[in-house]
Coordinates of C-alpha atoms in Angstrom, one line a residue:
Chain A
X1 CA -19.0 -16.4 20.7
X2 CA -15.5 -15.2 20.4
X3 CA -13.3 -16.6 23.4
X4 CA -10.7 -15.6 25.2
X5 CA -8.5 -13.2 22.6
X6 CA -4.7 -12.5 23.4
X7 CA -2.3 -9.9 21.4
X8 CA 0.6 -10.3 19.7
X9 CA 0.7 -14.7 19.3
X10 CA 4.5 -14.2 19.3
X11 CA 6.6 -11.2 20.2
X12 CA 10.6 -11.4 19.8
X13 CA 12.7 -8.6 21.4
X14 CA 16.0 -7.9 22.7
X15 CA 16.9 -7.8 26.4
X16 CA 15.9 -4.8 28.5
X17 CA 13.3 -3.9 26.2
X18 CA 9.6 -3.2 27.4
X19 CA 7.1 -6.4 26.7
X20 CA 3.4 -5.6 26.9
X21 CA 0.9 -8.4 26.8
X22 CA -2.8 -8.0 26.0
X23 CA -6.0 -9.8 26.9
X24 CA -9.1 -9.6 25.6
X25 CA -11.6 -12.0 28.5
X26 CA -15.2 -13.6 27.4
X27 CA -17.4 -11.0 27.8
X28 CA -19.4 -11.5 31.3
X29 CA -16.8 -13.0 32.9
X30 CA -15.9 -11.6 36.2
X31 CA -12.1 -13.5 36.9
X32 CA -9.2 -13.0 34.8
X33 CA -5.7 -15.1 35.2
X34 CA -2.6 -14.4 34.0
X35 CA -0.3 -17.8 33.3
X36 CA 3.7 -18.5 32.0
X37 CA 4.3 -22.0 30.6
X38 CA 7.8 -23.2 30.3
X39 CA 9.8 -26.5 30.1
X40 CA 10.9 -26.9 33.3
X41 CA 8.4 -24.7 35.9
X42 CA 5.0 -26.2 33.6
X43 CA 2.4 -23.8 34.3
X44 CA 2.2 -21.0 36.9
X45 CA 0.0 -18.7 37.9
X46 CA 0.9 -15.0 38.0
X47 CA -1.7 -13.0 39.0
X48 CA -5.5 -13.2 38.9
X49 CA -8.3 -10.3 39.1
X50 CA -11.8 -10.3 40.1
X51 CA -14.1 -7.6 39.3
X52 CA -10.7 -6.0 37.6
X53 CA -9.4 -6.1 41.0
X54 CA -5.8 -7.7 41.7
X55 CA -6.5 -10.4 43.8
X56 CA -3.1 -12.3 44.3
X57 CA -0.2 -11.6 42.9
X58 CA 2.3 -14.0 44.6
X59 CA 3.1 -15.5 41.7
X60 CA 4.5 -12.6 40.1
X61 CA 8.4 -13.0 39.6
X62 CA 10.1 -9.6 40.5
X63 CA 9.0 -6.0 40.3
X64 CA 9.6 -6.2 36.6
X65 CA 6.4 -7.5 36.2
X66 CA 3.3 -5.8 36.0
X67 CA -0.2 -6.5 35.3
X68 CA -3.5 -3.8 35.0
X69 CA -7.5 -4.5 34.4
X70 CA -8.5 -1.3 33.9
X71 CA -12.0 -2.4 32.8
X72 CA -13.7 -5.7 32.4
X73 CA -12.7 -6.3 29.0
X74 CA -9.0 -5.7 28.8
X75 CA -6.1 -6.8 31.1
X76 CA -2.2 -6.2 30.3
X77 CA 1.1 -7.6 31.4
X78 CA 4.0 -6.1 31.3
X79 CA 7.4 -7.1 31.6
X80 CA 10.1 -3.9 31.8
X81 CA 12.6 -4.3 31.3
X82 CA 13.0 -7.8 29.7
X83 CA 15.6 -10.2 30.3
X84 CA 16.2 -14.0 28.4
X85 CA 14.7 -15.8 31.2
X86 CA 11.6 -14.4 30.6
X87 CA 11.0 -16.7 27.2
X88 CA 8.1 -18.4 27.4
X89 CA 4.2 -19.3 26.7
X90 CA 2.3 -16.7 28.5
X91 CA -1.3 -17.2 28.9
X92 CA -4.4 -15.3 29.7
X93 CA -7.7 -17.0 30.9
X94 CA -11.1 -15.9 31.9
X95 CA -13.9 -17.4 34.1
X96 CA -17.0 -17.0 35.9
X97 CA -18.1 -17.5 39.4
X98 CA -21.5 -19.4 39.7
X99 CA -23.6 -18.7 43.1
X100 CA -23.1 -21.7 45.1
X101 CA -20.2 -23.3 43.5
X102 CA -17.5 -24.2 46.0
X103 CA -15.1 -25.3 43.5
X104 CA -13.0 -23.7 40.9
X105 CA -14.9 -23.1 37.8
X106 CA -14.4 -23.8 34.6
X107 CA -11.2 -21.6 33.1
X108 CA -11.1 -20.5 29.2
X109 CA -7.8 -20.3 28.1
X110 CA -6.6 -18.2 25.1
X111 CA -4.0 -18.8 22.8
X112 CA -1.1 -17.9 24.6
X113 CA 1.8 -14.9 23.5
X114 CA 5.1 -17.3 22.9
X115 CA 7.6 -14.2 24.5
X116 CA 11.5 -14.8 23.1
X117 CA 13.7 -12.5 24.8
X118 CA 17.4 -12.4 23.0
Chain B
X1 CA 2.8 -24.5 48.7
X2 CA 0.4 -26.8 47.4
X3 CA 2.1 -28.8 44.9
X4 CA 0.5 -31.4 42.2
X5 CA 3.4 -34.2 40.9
X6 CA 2.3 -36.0 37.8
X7 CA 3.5 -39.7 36.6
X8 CA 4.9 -40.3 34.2
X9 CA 6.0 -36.9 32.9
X10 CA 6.5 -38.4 29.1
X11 CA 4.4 -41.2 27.6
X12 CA 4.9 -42.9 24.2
X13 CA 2.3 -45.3 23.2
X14 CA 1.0 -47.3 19.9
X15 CA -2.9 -46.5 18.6
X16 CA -5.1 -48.8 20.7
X17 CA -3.1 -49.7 23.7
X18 CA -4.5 -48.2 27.3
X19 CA -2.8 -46.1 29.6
X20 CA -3.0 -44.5 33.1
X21 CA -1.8 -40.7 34.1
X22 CA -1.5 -39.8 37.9
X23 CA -1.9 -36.8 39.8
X24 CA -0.8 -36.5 43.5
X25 CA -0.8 -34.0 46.3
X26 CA -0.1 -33.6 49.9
X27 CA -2.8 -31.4 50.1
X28 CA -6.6 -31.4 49.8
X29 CA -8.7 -29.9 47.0
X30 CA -12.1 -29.1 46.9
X31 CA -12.4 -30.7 43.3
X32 CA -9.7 -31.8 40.5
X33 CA -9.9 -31.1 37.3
X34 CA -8.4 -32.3 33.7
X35 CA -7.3 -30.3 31.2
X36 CA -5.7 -31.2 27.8
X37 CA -3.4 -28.9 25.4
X38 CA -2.6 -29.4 22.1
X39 CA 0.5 -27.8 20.5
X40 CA -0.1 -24.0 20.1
X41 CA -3.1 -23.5 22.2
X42 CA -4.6 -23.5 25.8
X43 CA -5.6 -25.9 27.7
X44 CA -9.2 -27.0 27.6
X45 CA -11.4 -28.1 30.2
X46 CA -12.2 -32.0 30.1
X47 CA -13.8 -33.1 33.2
X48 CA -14.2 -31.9 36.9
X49 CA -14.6 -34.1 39.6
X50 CA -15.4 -32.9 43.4
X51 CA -16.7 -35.9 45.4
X52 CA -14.1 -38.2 47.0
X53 CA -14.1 -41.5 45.0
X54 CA -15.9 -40.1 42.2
X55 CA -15.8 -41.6 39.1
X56 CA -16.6 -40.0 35.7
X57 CA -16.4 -41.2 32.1
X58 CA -15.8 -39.2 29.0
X59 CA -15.8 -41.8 25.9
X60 CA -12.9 -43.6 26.2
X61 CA -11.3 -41.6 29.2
X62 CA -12.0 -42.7 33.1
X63 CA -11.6 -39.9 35.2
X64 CA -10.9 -40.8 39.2
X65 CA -10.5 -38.3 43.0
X66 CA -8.9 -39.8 45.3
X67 CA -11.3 -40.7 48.4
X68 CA -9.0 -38.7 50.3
X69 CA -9.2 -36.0 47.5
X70 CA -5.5 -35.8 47.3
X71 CA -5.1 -37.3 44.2
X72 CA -6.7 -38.5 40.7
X73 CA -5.9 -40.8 37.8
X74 CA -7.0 -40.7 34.3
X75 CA -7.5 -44.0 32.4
X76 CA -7.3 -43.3 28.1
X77 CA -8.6 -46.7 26.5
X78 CA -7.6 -47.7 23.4
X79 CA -6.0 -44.4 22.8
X80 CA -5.6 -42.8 19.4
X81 CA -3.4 -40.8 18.1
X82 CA -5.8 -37.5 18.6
X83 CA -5.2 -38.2 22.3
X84 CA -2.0 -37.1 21.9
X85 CA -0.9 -33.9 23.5
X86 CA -0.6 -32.2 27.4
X87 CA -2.8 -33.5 30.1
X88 CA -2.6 -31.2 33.4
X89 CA -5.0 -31.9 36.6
X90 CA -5.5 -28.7 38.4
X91 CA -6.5 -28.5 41.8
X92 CA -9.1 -26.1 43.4
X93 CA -8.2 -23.8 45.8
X94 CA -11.2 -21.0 46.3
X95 CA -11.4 -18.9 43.4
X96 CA -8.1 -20.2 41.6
X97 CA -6.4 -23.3 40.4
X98 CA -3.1 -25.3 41.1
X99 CA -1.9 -26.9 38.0
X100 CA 0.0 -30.2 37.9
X101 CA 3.4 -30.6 36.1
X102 CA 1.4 -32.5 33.5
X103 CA 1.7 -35.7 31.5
X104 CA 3.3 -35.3 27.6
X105 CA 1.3 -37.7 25.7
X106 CA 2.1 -39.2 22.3
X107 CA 0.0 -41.7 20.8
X108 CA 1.3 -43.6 16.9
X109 CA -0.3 -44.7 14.3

């Protein structure tokens, strides 16, 4: 069973350019995270969905950043425009609720997009 | 904000000595987990713990919570170098997680 499938694995592009991420979840699964690594912050979340719903988005930077699930198998995040401070891992990851759980299941992680912005 | 501080942020070890990662929060989670990330990929789930006190062991890593369930420790024995990489705890919180500032691992021959 293919996991969680993320598009390009590295993307370099110049400042002010338009970045769009892609994420491809485990089929089934109903929540779908959106994560940047970095040196100094570690990991942070950015937005999640449920159901392809935005659920919280606090963690989204500025209004440069956007993120869509238009359907249960495909999320994007875009970054418009870019700017060098946006370098980093950026990660995707898919779960699934289980009835009765009261704790944060398990999350699948893909790959990651490593984003250099010159 | 809920916030998760790891100790110590960089560890360099030799093959087959033991070592201990901490995790600690203000705050209260509903369970901890462990992740580990290797170079170029990630993270991946290792263990979940949700009882205060609990205690789980995966081969040659101890996995504690806190009895407060503020905080959690991970004990590597005899640690190899494949144990080298990223370990993150992650807190619960509903439907989402907090992740620690994680603990750089690097484990020699």
């Amino acid at each position: 069973d293919a996991g969680v499938i993320q598009s390009p694995r590295h993307e370099v592009t110049e400042m002010g350019q338009e970045v769009t991420l892609r994420c491809k979840p485990i089929s089934g699964h109903d929540y779908l995270f959106w994560y940047r690594q970095t040196m100094m912050r570690g990991l942070e979340l950015l937005i999640y969905f449920n159901n392809n719903v935005p659920i919280d988005d606090s963690g989204m930077p500025e209004d440069r950043f956007s993120a869509k699930m238009p359907n249960a198998s495909f999320s994007t995040l875009k970054i418009q425009p870019s700017e060098p401070r946006d370098s980093a891992v950026y990660f995707c990851a898919s779960s699934l609720y289980v009835q009765g759980t009261e704790y944060g299941d398990t999350q699948y992680f893909g790959p990651g997009t490593r984003l250099t912005v010159l | 904000t809920q916030l998760l501080e790891q100790s110590p942020q960089f560890l360099s070890i030799q093959e087959g000595e033991n070592l201990t990662v901490y995790c600690n929060s203000s705050s209260v989670f509903s369970s901890l987990q462990w992740y580990r990330q290797e170079p170029g990929e990630g993270p991946v789930l290792l263990v979940t713990v949700v009882t205060g006190g609990e205690v789980k062991k995966l081969k040659r890593l101890t996995f504690q919570f806190g009895d407060a369930r503020k905080d959690s420790s991970l004990h590597i024995t005899a640690a190899q170098p494949g144990d080298t990489g990223l370990y993150l705890c992650a807190g619960g919180d509903t439907d989402k997680l907090i992740f620690g500032t994680g603990t750089r691992l690097q484990v020699f021959p």
